[in-house]
Coordinates of C-alpha atoms in Angstrom, one line a residue:
M1 CA 192.0 126.8 -196.5
T2 CA 190.9 130.3 -196.8
D3 CA 190.9 130.2 -192.2
K4 CA 192.1 133.0 -191.2
T5 CA 193.9 133.9 -187.9
A6 CA 192.3 135.6 -185.2
E7 CA 193.9 139.6 -185.8
P8 CA 193.0 142.4 -183.5
D9 CA 191.9 144.5 -185.7
L10 CA 194.7 145.6 -188.2
I11 CA 193.3 150.1 -189.5
P12 CA 195.1 151.3 -186.6
P13 CA 193.4 153.8 -184.6
L14 CA 193.4 158.1 -185.8
V15 CA 195.9 159.5 -183.3
F16 CA 196.3 163.3 -183.8
T17 CA 198.1 164.3 -181.9
V18 CA 198.8 168.6 -180.9
A19 CA 201.9 169.5 -178.5
I20 CA 202.9 173.0 -176.7
T21 CA 205.7 175.0 -176.7
G22 CA 206.0 178.8 -175.5
H23 CA 208.0 181.3 -173.5
R24 CA 207.2 181.6 -169.7
A25 CA 206.1 185.0 -169.5
I26 CA 202.9 186.1 -170.7
P27 CA 201.8 189.6 -169.6
D28 CA 198.9 188.6 -167.3
E29 CA 196.4 191.2 -170.0
Q30 CA 197.2 188.7 -172.7
R31 CA 196.0 185.5 -170.7
D32 CA 192.8 185.1 -171.4
A33 CA 192.9 186.0 -175.1
L34 CA 195.7 183.6 -175.6
R35 CA 193.4 180.4 -174.1
A36 CA 190.6 181.2 -176.1
A37 CA 193.0 181.7 -179.0
I38 CA 194.0 177.8 -178.3
A39 CA 191.1 176.7 -177.7
N40 CA 189.7 177.9 -180.7
L41 CA 192.6 176.1 -182.6
L42 CA 192.2 173.0 -180.9
K43 CA 188.0 172.5 -181.7
V44 CA 189.6 173.7 -185.0
A45 CA 191.7 170.8 -185.7
K46 CA 189.4 168.7 -184.1
G47 CA 187.2 169.4 -186.2
A48 CA 189.5 169.5 -189.7
V49 CA 190.5 165.5 -188.3
T50 CA 187.0 164.2 -187.8
D51 CA 185.4 165.9 -191.3
S52 CA 188.9 165.1 -193.5
A53 CA 188.3 161.3 -194.5
T54 CA 185.1 160.1 -196.0
E55 CA 186.6 157.6 -197.4
W56 CA 188.0 153.7 -196.1
P57 CA 190.1 153.0 -194.2
D58 CA 189.8 157.1 -192.6
A59 CA 186.3 157.4 -192.4
E60 CA 186.0 154.8 -190.0
R61 CA 188.9 154.8 -188.4
E62 CA 188.3 155.5 -184.1
R63 CA 189.6 159.7 -183.3
Q64 CA 191.7 159.6 -180.7
F65 CA 193.2 163.8 -179.7
R66 CA 195.3 163.9 -177.8
F67 CA 197.2 167.0 -176.3
V68 CA 201.0 167.1 -174.9
S69 CA 202.1 169.7 -172.5
A70 CA 205.6 170.0 -170.4
L71 CA 203.3 171.9 -167.5
A72 CA 205.9 174.6 -167.5
E73 CA 204.3 178.2 -166.7
G74 CA 203.1 180.5 -169.2
A75 CA 202.0 179.4 -172.6
D76 CA 201.9 175.3 -171.3
R77 CA 199.7 176.0 -168.5
I78 CA 197.3 178.7 -170.4
A79 CA 197.2 175.5 -173.3
W80 CA 196.6 172.3 -170.6
D81 CA 194.1 175.1 -169.4
A82 CA 192.1 175.5 -172.9
A83 CA 192.9 171.9 -173.8
S84 CA 191.0 170.9 -170.3
A85 CA 187.4 172.3 -171.4
D86 CA 187.1 169.5 -173.8
P87 CA 186.8 166.6 -172.3
A88 CA 188.3 164.9 -175.8
W89 CA 191.7 166.1 -175.3
Q90 CA 193.6 162.9 -173.6
R91 CA 196.1 165.1 -172.3
E92 CA 199.3 163.9 -171.6
A93 CA 202.4 166.0 -169.9
V94 CA 206.2 165.2 -170.4
L95 CA 208.3 167.0 -167.5
P96 CA 212.7 167.0 -168.0
F97 CA 213.4 166.6 -164.4
A98 CA 211.7 164.5 -161.5
R99 CA 208.5 166.0 -160.2
E100 CA 210.7 168.1 -157.0
D101 CA 212.8 169.2 -159.7
Y102 CA 211.6 170.8 -162.2
A103 CA 209.6 172.8 -158.8
Q104 CA 213.0 174.7 -158.6
T105 CA 212.3 176.1 -161.4
F106 CA 209.5 178.0 -161.5
D107 CA 208.9 181.7 -160.0
D108 CA 206.8 179.9 -157.5
P109 CA 207.7 176.0 -156.1
A110 CA 203.9 175.7 -155.0
R111 CA 202.7 175.5 -158.6
I112 CA 204.5 172.3 -159.5
A113 CA 200.5 171.5 -157.3
V114 CA 199.2 171.2 -161.6
V115 CA 201.3 168.4 -161.8
D116 CA 200.5 166.9 -159.0
Q117 CA 196.4 167.0 -159.7
A118 CA 197.6 165.9 -163.2
I119 CA 198.9 162.7 -161.6
V120 CA 196.2 162.4 -158.9
A121 CA 193.9 162.3 -162.3
G122 CA 195.0 159.5 -163.8
V123 CA 197.1 161.6 -166.6
P124 CA 200.3 160.3 -168.2
V125 CA 202.7 162.0 -166.2
L126 CA 207.0 161.4 -167.9
Q127 CA 209.6 162.7 -165.8
L128 CA 213.2 162.6 -167.2
A129 CA 214.6 161.8 -163.7
D130 CA 217.5 160.4 -165.0
W131 CA 219.9 163.1 -162.9
R132 CA 219.1 165.6 -160.2
W133 CA 221.4 168.3 -159.7
Q134 CA 223.3 168.5 -156.3
A135 CA 224.3 172.4 -155.4
T136 CA 221.5 175.7 -157.0
G137 CA 221.6 179.4 -157.0
E138 CA 219.8 181.7 -155.6
D139 CA 217.4 181.8 -158.6
G140 CA 217.0 177.6 -157.8
A141 CA 218.6 177.0 -161.0
P142 CA 221.8 175.1 -161.4
D143 CA 225.0 176.4 -160.2
N144 CA 227.7 174.2 -161.3
A145 CA 228.5 174.1 -165.0
F146 CA 227.9 170.2 -166.0
D147 CA 224.7 170.6 -164.0
Q148 CA 223.6 173.5 -166.1
M149 CA 224.2 171.2 -169.4
W150 CA 222.4 168.5 -168.6
Q151 CA 219.8 170.4 -167.4
A152 CA 220.4 172.2 -171.0
R153 CA 220.3 169.1 -172.7
R154 CA 217.5 167.9 -170.7
Y155 CA 215.4 170.6 -172.2
R156 CA 216.1 169.6 -175.8
T157 CA 215.0 166.5 -175.1
L158 CA 212.0 167.3 -173.8
G159 CA 211.5 169.5 -177.4
Q160 CA 212.3 166.8 -179.6
I161 CA 209.8 164.7 -177.2
L162 CA 207.1 166.9 -178.2
V163 CA 208.0 166.8 -182.0
R164 CA 208.2 163.5 -181.9
R165 CA 204.8 163.1 -180.9
A166 CA 203.2 165.9 -182.2
D167 CA 201.2 166.0 -185.2
L168 CA 200.8 169.6 -184.7
L169 CA 202.6 172.0 -182.8
I170 CA 201.4 175.9 -181.3
A171 CA 204.5 177.3 -180.1
V172 CA 203.7 180.8 -178.6
W173 CA 206.4 182.4 -179.7
R174 CA 207.8 186.4 -180.0
G175 CA 209.8 185.1 -182.9
K176 CA 213.5 185.8 -181.7
P177 CA 216.2 183.2 -181.1
A178 CA 216.3 181.2 -178.4
A179 CA 217.3 182.3 -174.9
G180 CA 218.9 178.9 -174.4
V181 CA 219.0 175.3 -175.6
G182 CA 215.8 173.6 -175.6
G183 CA 214.4 177.6 -176.0
T184 CA 210.7 177.9 -177.8
A185 CA 212.7 178.6 -181.2
D186 CA 215.2 175.5 -181.0
V187 CA 211.7 173.6 -180.5
V188 CA 210.1 175.3 -183.6
A189 CA 213.5 174.9 -185.3
E190 CA 213.4 171.4 -185.2
T191 CA 209.4 171.0 -186.5
G192 CA 211.5 172.4 -189.4
A193 CA 213.6 169.2 -189.5
E194 CA 210.4 166.7 -188.6
G195 CA 208.4 168.9 -191.4
V196 CA 205.9 169.3 -188.6
P197 CA 202.9 171.5 -189.3
T198 CA 203.9 174.4 -186.8
I199 CA 200.5 177.7 -185.7
W200 CA 203.0 180.4 -184.4
I201 CA 200.8 183.3 -181.9
D202 CA 202.3 186.1 -180.6
P203 CA 201.6 186.6 -177.1
D204 CA 202.6 190.1 -177.6
D205 CA 199.8 191.0 -180.2
L206 CA 198.1 187.6 -181.0
R207 CA 198.9 187.0 -184.2
I208 CA 198.5 184.1 -186.2
R209 CA 200.9 182.4 -188.7
S210 CA 201.1 179.1 -189.9
I211 CA 204.3 177.7 -190.4
V212 CA 204.8 174.1 -193.3
P213 CA 206.5 172.4 -195.0
Q214 CA 207.7 173.3 -198.8
P215 CA 205.2 171.7 -201.0
G216 CA 206.9 168.5 -202.5
T217 CA 209.5 168.0 -199.2
S218 CA 208.3 166.1 -196.4
R219 CA 210.7 168.8 -194.2
R220 CA 210.9 172.8 -194.5
Q221 CA 214.3 174.9 -194.5
M222 CA 215.2 176.5 -191.0
I223 CA 213.4 179.0 -189.0
D224 CA 216.2 181.4 -190.1
D225 CA 214.4 182.1 -193.6
A226 CA 210.1 182.0 -192.2
S227 CA 209.6 184.6 -194.1
D228 CA 209.1 182.7 -197.1
L229 CA 207.2 180.4 -195.5
T230 CA 204.8 181.7 -193.2
S231 CA 201.0 182.4 -193.7
D232 CA 198.2 184.8 -191.8
G233 CA 195.7 182.2 -189.4
A234 CA 196.1 178.7 -188.9
A235 CA 194.0 176.9 -191.6
R236 CA 197.3 175.6 -193.9
A237 CA 199.1 174.1 -190.6
I238 CA 196.0 172.2 -189.3
E239 CA 195.5 171.4 -192.9
A240 CA 198.6 170.2 -193.5
A241 CA 198.5 168.9 -190.1
A242 CA 194.8 166.5 -190.9
H243 CA 196.3 165.1 -194.2
S244 CA 199.9 164.1 -192.8
V245 CA 197.5 161.7 -190.4
M246 CA 195.6 160.0 -193.5
L247 CA 196.0 156.6 -193.9
G248 CA 194.1 156.5 -197.8
G249 CA 195.8 159.3 -200.0
N250 CA 194.3 158.2 -203.0
D251 CA 193.2 154.7 -204.3
A252 CA 196.3 152.7 -204.7
S253 CA 196.6 153.1 -201.3
A254 CA 193.2 152.4 -199.6
E255 CA 193.2 149.2 -201.8
A256 CA 197.0 148.1 -200.7
I257 CA 195.7 149.1 -197.0
R258 CA 192.7 147.0 -197.9
R259 CA 194.7 143.9 -198.5
F260 CA 197.1 143.7 -196.1
S261 CA 194.8 144.6 -193.2
S262 CA 191.8 142.1 -194.4
R263 CA 193.0 140.0 -197.3
E264 CA 196.7 139.2 -195.8
R265 CA 196.8 135.6 -194.3
V266 CA 199.3 134.5 -190.9
R267 CA 198.0 131.1 -191.4
E268 CA 198.4 129.3 -188.0
W269 CA 198.5 125.3 -188.7
R270 CA 197.3 122.3 -186.1
I271 CA 200.6 120.6 -184.3
G272 CA 198.8 118.6 -181.6
K273 CA 195.3 118.4 -180.3
R274 CA 195.7 121.8 -178.9
Q275 CA 198.5 122.8 -179.9
V276 CA 199.0 125.4 -183.0
E277 CA 202.1 127.2 -184.2
P278 CA 202.5 130.0 -187.8
G279 CA 203.1 128.6 -190.9
T280 CA 203.8 128.6 -194.9
T281 CA 203.2 126.7 -197.7
S282 CA 206.2 127.5 -200.1
V283 CA 209.2 125.4 -198.4
L284 CA 210.8 125.6 -201.4
Y285 CA 212.7 127.9 -200.1
A286 CA 213.9 127.1 -196.9
S287 CA 213.8 123.8 -198.5
T288 CA 216.9 125.1 -200.6
I289 CA 218.5 127.1 -198.2
G290 CA 218.7 123.7 -196.0
L291 CA 219.6 121.7 -198.6
L292 CA 222.8 123.9 -200.0
S293 CA 224.0 125.4 -196.3
R294 CA 225.7 122.8 -195.3
G295 CA 224.6 122.1 -191.9
T296 CA 223.2 125.7 -190.8
Y297 CA 219.9 125.6 -191.2
K298 CA 217.5 123.7 -190.7
P299 CA 213.3 124.0 -192.0
Q300 CA 211.1 122.5 -189.6
V301 CA 209.0 120.5 -192.3
R302 CA 205.6 119.9 -190.9
L303 CA 204.1 116.9 -193.5
L304 CA 200.2 116.6 -194.2
R305 CA 198.6 119.8 -191.7
K306 CA 195.5 121.3 -191.7
P307 CA 194.8 124.7 -190.5
A308 CA 193.6 125.6 -187.5
A309 CA 189.9 126.5 -187.6
R310 CA 189.5 129.9 -185.5
N311 CA 186.3 129.8 -185.7
R312 CA 184.3 127.4 -183.3
S313 CA 180.9 127.3 -184.6
L314 CA 179.1 124.0 -186.0
A315 CA 180.0 124.9 -190.5
A316 CA 183.8 126.6 -189.3
R317 CA 184.2 123.0 -187.9
V318 CA 182.1 120.7 -191.3
K319 CA 184.8 123.0 -193.4
N320 CA 187.9 122.5 -191.9
W321 CA 187.0 119.1 -191.3
L322 CA 187.0 118.5 -195.1
T323 CA 189.7 120.1 -195.8
L324 CA 192.9 118.5 -197.3
P325 CA 195.7 119.1 -195.7
S326 CA 199.2 120.4 -197.0
L327 CA 201.5 118.3 -198.2
F328 CA 204.2 120.2 -196.5
V329 CA 203.6 123.2 -193.7
L330 CA 207.0 125.6 -193.2
S331 CA 206.8 125.3 -189.9
M332 CA 207.1 129.2 -188.6
P333 CA 207.0 129.7 -184.2
D334 CA 206.4 132.0 -182.7
W335 CA 209.6 133.1 -180.9
P336 CA 209.8 134.6 -177.4
D337 CA 210.0 137.8 -177.5
D338 CA 213.6 139.2 -178.0
K339 CA 214.0 141.8 -175.3
Y340 CA 214.6 138.8 -172.5
S341 CA 216.9 137.6 -174.1
A342 CA 219.9 139.3 -172.2
A343 CA 217.8 139.5 -169.6
P344 CA 220.2 137.7 -167.1
A345 CA 222.7 140.1 -167.8
P346 CA 223.0 143.7 -166.1
V347 CA 224.2 146.3 -168.7
E348 CA 227.9 146.8 -168.0
D349 CA 227.2 151.0 -167.7
A350 CA 224.8 150.8 -165.7
P351 CA 224.3 148.0 -163.0
R352 CA 222.0 149.3 -160.6
G353 CA 218.9 148.0 -162.8
N354 CA 217.3 146.0 -162.0
T355 CA 217.4 142.8 -164.8
S356 CA 214.5 140.4 -164.3
R357 CA 212.0 139.2 -166.4
E358 CA 209.5 141.1 -163.9
A359 CA 210.9 144.6 -164.1
I360 CA 211.9 144.0 -167.8
V361 CA 208.0 143.8 -168.2
A362 CA 206.9 146.5 -166.0
A363 CA 209.7 148.9 -167.7
T364 CA 208.9 148.7 -171.3
A365 CA 205.1 147.7 -170.6
S366 CA 203.8 151.2 -173.4
D367 CA 205.2 149.4 -176.6
A368 CA 201.6 147.0 -175.8
A369 CA 199.8 148.5 -178.3
I370 CA 202.5 148.4 -181.2
A371 CA 202.8 144.5 -180.6
P372 CA 199.8 143.3 -182.1
Y373 CA 200.7 144.8 -185.3
F374 CA 204.4 144.5 -185.4
G375 CA 204.1 140.4 -184.8
F376 CA 201.7 140.3 -187.8
A377 CA 203.8 142.7 -190.3
D378 CA 206.2 140.3 -189.1
K379 CA 204.8 136.6 -190.3
V380 CA 203.0 138.2 -193.2
G381 CA 207.0 139.6 -194.1
T382 CA 208.7 136.4 -193.4
R383 CA 205.3 134.5 -195.3
L384 CA 205.5 136.8 -199.2
G385 CA 209.6 136.6 -198.5
H386 CA 208.9 132.6 -198.3
L387 CA 206.0 132.8 -201.2
Y388 CA 209.1 135.2 -203.4
R389 CA 211.9 133.4 -203.2
S390 CA 210.7 129.7 -203.2
S391 CA 208.7 131.5 -206.7
Y392 CA 212.3 132.3 -208.2
I393 CA 213.4 128.7 -207.3
A394 CA 210.4 126.9 -208.6
I395 CA 211.2 129.2 -212.0
F396 CA 214.4 128.5 -212.6
S397 CA 213.7 124.8 -211.6
L398 CA 211.1 124.2 -214.2
S399 CA 213.4 125.8 -216.6
A400 CA 216.0 124.0 -216.2
M401 CA 213.7 120.8 -216.2
A402 CA 211.9 121.8 -219.1
I403 CA 215.7 121.4 -221.2
F404 CA 216.5 117.8 -218.9
I405 CA 212.4 116.5 -220.6
A406 CA 213.7 117.8 -224.1
A407 CA 217.1 116.0 -223.6
L408 CA 215.4 113.3 -223.2
S409 CA 214.0 113.5 -226.4
L410 CA 216.9 112.6 -228.2
I411 CA 217.5 109.3 -226.3
F412 CA 214.0 108.0 -225.9
R413 CA 213.2 108.3 -229.8
N414 CA 209.9 107.2 -230.0
W415 CA 208.4 108.9 -226.7
T416 CA 209.1 112.6 -228.6
L417 CA 205.2 113.6 -227.9
I418 CA 205.4 112.7 -224.7
A419 CA 208.6 114.5 -223.9
A420 CA 207.2 117.3 -225.6
I421 CA 203.8 117.8 -223.6
G422 CA 205.7 117.9 -220.3
E423 CA 208.0 120.3 -221.6
L424 CA 205.1 122.3 -222.7
A425 CA 203.7 121.8 -219.2
T426 CA 206.8 122.4 -216.7
L427 CA 206.9 125.7 -219.5
S428 CA 203.7 126.5 -218.6
I429 CA 204.0 126.1 -215.1
A430 CA 206.9 128.4 -215.0
L431 CA 205.2 131.4 -216.8
F432 CA 201.9 130.5 -214.7
I433 CA 204.0 131.2 -211.4
W434 CA 206.1 134.2 -213.1
M435 CA 203.1 135.9 -213.7
R436 CA 201.0 135.5 -210.4
V437 CA 203.8 136.7 -208.4
S438 CA 204.5 139.7 -210.7
E439 CA 202.9 142.7 -210.7
K440 CA 199.6 143.4 -213.1
T441 CA 199.7 141.4 -216.3
A442 CA 197.2 140.0 -218.2
P443 CA 196.0 137.6 -218.8
L444 CA 196.6 137.3 -215.2
R445 CA 196.2 139.3 -212.7
G446 CA 199.8 139.1 -211.3
L447 CA 200.0 139.1 -206.9
A448 CA 202.6 141.9 -206.2
V449 CA 204.8 139.0 -203.8
H450 CA 207.3 141.1 -204.1
R451 CA 205.6 144.5 -203.7
R452 CA 203.5 143.3 -201.5
W453 CA 207.1 141.1 -199.1
L454 CA 208.7 144.4 -198.7
D455 CA 206.1 146.8 -198.1
A456 CA 205.0 143.9 -195.1
R457 CA 209.2 143.9 -194.4
F458 CA 208.8 147.5 -194.0
V459 CA 206.1 148.0 -191.5
A460 CA 207.9 145.6 -189.4
E461 CA 210.9 147.4 -189.3
M462 CA 210.1 150.0 -188.8
L463 CA 207.9 148.9 -186.4
R464 CA 210.8 146.8 -184.8
G465 CA 212.2 150.3 -184.1
A466 CA 208.8 152.3 -182.8
K467 CA 208.5 148.8 -180.0
A468 CA 211.8 150.3 -178.5
L469 CA 211.3 154.0 -178.9
S470 CA 208.0 153.8 -177.2
W471 CA 209.5 153.1 -173.6
I472 CA 211.4 156.2 -173.4
G473 CA 208.3 158.1 -174.9
F474 CA 209.9 159.5 -177.7
S475 CA 206.9 156.9 -180.5
G476 CA 205.6 158.3 -182.9
R477 CA 205.3 159.5 -186.4
S478 CA 208.8 159.5 -188.1
S479 CA 209.8 162.0 -190.7
A480 CA 211.1 159.5 -193.3
P481 CA 210.9 162.5 -196.2
S482 CA 209.8 158.9 -199.0
W483 CA 206.3 159.6 -197.2
G484 CA 205.8 163.7 -197.3
D485 CA 203.8 164.1 -200.1
A486 CA 204.6 160.8 -202.3
D487 CA 200.7 160.3 -203.2
E488 CA 200.9 164.1 -204.5
S489 CA 203.4 163.5 -206.8
D490 CA 203.8 159.7 -207.1
R491 CA 200.3 158.0 -206.8
S492 CA 201.0 154.5 -206.3
E493 CA 201.3 152.1 -203.4
H494 CA 204.0 152.2 -201.8
A495 CA 203.3 155.3 -199.9
W496 CA 200.9 153.7 -197.4
S497 CA 203.3 151.3 -195.6
P498 CA 205.0 154.2 -194.2
R499 CA 202.2 155.3 -193.6
F500 CA 200.7 152.5 -191.7
A501 CA 203.6 152.4 -189.7
N502 CA 203.1 155.5 -188.6
A503 CA 200.1 155.9 -187.2
V504 CA 201.1 152.9 -185.4
S505 CA 203.9 153.8 -184.1
T506 CA 201.9 157.3 -182.4
L507 CA 199.4 155.1 -180.4
P508 CA 201.4 154.3 -177.3
H509 CA 200.7 156.8 -174.4
V510 CA 203.8 158.6 -173.6
P511 CA 204.9 156.3 -169.9
N512 CA 203.7 157.5 -167.0
E513 CA 207.1 156.8 -165.3
R514 CA 209.8 158.1 -163.9
L515 CA 213.3 157.7 -165.7
T516 CA 215.7 157.2 -163.3
P517 CA 218.7 156.0 -163.7
D518 CA 217.2 152.5 -163.0
R519 CA 214.9 152.4 -165.1
L520 CA 216.5 153.2 -167.5
A521 CA 219.5 150.7 -166.5
T522 CA 216.9 148.2 -167.0
I523 CA 215.3 149.9 -170.2
G524 CA 219.0 149.5 -171.3
T525 CA 219.2 145.9 -170.6
A526 CA 215.5 145.0 -172.7
L527 CA 217.1 147.0 -175.5
K528 CA 220.5 145.1 -174.8
G529 CA 218.5 141.8 -175.4
V530 CA 217.0 143.3 -178.6
V531 CA 220.1 143.6 -180.0
V532 CA 221.4 140.8 -179.3
G533 CA 219.1 138.4 -180.1
Q534 CA 219.0 141.1 -183.9
K535 CA 223.0 140.4 -184.5
D536 CA 222.4 136.7 -183.7
Y537 CA 220.4 136.3 -186.1
H538 CA 221.9 138.7 -188.6
A539 CA 225.6 136.9 -188.0
K540 CA 223.9 133.1 -188.3
N541 CA 222.6 134.5 -191.7
A542 CA 225.0 135.5 -192.5
E543 CA 227.0 132.8 -192.2
R544 CA 223.5 130.0 -194.4
L545 CA 223.9 132.7 -197.0
Q546 CA 227.1 132.8 -197.8
N547 CA 226.8 128.2 -197.5
V548 CA 224.5 129.1 -200.0
H549 CA 226.4 131.8 -202.1
K550 CA 229.2 129.4 -202.2
S551 CA 227.3 126.1 -203.1
L552 CA 225.1 127.3 -205.8
D553 CA 228.3 128.6 -207.6
K554 CA 230.4 125.5 -206.3
L555 CA 227.0 123.4 -208.3
G556 CA 227.1 126.0 -211.3
Q557 CA 231.1 125.5 -211.7
R558 CA 230.6 121.7 -211.5
F559 CA 228.2 121.0 -214.0
I560 CA 229.9 122.7 -217.0
A561 CA 232.6 120.9 -216.0
L562 CA 230.6 118.3 -215.9
S563 CA 229.2 119.3 -219.7
I564 CA 232.4 119.8 -220.6
I565 CA 233.7 116.8 -220.2
F566 CA 231.1 114.9 -222.1
V567 CA 232.1 117.2 -224.3
L568 CA 235.3 117.3 -225.0
A569 CA 234.8 113.1 -224.5
L570 CA 232.7 113.7 -227.5
V571 CA 236.0 115.5 -229.5
V572 CA 238.6 112.6 -228.6
L573 CA 236.9 110.2 -229.6
Y574 CA 236.0 111.1 -233.2
G575 CA 240.1 112.3 -232.6
L576 CA 239.8 108.3 -232.0
S577 CA 238.6 107.4 -234.6
Y578 CA 240.9 108.1 -237.6
I579 CA 243.5 106.2 -235.8
P580 CA 243.8 102.4 -237.2
R581 CA 244.7 101.6 -233.0
F582 CA 241.3 102.0 -231.7
P583 CA 239.0 100.0 -234.2
F584 CA 236.3 99.9 -231.5
I585 CA 235.7 103.4 -231.8
S586 CA 232.1 102.1 -234.4
E587 CA 229.8 104.6 -236.1
R588 CA 227.5 103.2 -233.5
V589 CA 229.4 104.1 -230.6
L590 CA 229.9 107.6 -232.2
S591 CA 226.6 107.6 -232.4
V592 CA 225.6 106.5 -228.4
A593 CA 228.3 108.9 -227.7
G594 CA 227.2 112.1 -229.7
I595 CA 223.8 111.6 -227.5
V596 CA 225.1 111.3 -224.8
A597 CA 227.5 114.8 -224.6
A598 CA 224.6 115.9 -226.5
F599 CA 221.7 115.3 -223.3
F600 CA 224.3 116.9 -220.7
G601 CA 226.0 119.3 -222.7
S602 CA 222.3 120.7 -222.6
V603 CA 221.4 119.6 -220.0
S604 CA 224.3 120.4 -217.6
P605 CA 224.3 123.9 -218.3
A606 CA 220.9 124.4 -218.1
I607 CA 221.2 123.3 -214.1
A608 CA 224.6 125.4 -214.1
A609 CA 222.8 128.1 -215.6
A610 CA 218.7 127.7 -213.3
A611 CA 222.1 127.0 -210.4
A612 CA 223.6 130.9 -211.4
G613 CA 220.5 132.4 -212.2
I614 CA 219.1 131.3 -208.3
R615 CA 222.2 133.4 -206.6
Y616 CA 221.7 136.1 -209.2
H617 CA 218.3 136.3 -208.3
G618 CA 218.8 135.9 -204.1
D619 CA 221.4 137.8 -204.1
Y620 CA 222.9 135.9 -201.0
E621 CA 226.2 136.8 -200.8
R622 CA 225.0 140.4 -200.9
F623 CA 222.5 139.8 -198.2
A624 CA 225.2 137.7 -195.7
R625 CA 227.1 141.3 -196.2

């Protein structure tokens, strides 16, 4: 049963993105030199990313180079022209306002034509068109305080999107504080918080310096202390940026990625002639939850199922036909996309939004590049979670069973050898399971199921958020400090999962849309669907886990009480045997009572200990909270 679900290439392409921020006022005599300097930086950065990975998986990853600009006058336009000279750079634009409002911020509104040209050329252009000021001053800027505040907020949002999407930021900056909210200095400060390497170009003398995170951290100090964080030239920033987009890092990370992408299994099982659905044979955990959750969980357990053959070649069909069916398969059906669950209900604070399914599909289409990776990681995490939880339930249950078999020898004394063999076999199975699911253990190579489960779940949950962020153009790398330099200070496999999730999160282009209030309302409805779906799931799961916790607690208490009752009964019988009024309490009665008390006095605490171990190891109450 080694058939693997047909999945897309699970090694994401290497997307390297450069963003530009800078002043609008650039001296005319410096423009050509600045354009040439930026073109050279893009060439060097592309070469560094192309040449820096010679081993798997990075050596095999498709390279995609992207350039993001707000297309403002000055530095943005100069850099845009520099990127246009090399067709390898896929250009994207993010506008802080709708195109018509953005034109009013230009010295010459006719220069907005560059935006129109980009739209006609099919370049993705995201317009933050959720507000339009009503009154403007003589310079085209809003003269209402609220409008001014909104304009400043949108400039800041623009800077955050640029930093979020960038692996390397080019800042054409004179090194002075921002003249207003969302200025170049604010964007550079944002890169410090997010750990994005920055190339600082002074537009007056064209001096180029690197600003990179401090060693051992994914972040850096605020730009006020830039003197200790800069070095002449762009080499350090380009090197740091190229390093940040690599997946391998070290041999352990590369092996973990290889396992996840090529050896993890999400088996699909044939339910009918044409119907298949994912499932797992690790049903012990689900069955335990089903028995102890007091009716709040009913696992779908299929009997005698074979894996579906994806490869329709004759050899694959024969192999699948010869494969023995699995006795139990826990069904893991493909849930409908949770963003549609609240589609019929409007968002309370945005009633204008179109909440039809078609509108939601259109408004959230940008997550398509992430969805296959999310679905695979989610299924792998679910399967490994079932496997790990089933394993420790099996270990505790087998340990209790071993004591039960040993105690049987007290009753059936002629079967002592058989009981010993049974106990040995039971304990051996428990030890085998323990060693197989653990980390590397001699003489068996452990499968590290717990670590693999947490890694897959980490990827899935990061991508769940990345899907929603992609709807508004915020897809990109997280600044999670756990991955900044983890592969340098900790030669561990655990560094791979955040890097992998970050690599997938960068795949979507900016949405080629106008984020109008109506469209944001539709996105809000989709997001509400995700939140409501997650809330309902966690509410039901919390009730289920609380019931399991209470059931295991009562089970342990009752078996402890049962052992106390039998032992206490034996003590009472012994006491009564010394009283002449109870002559029927003979030596034979005491012997039988002693055997029964010894049996239940050992088996009942063992079952109670197994229940306590499952309850403690599962930590159901804490997970419910």
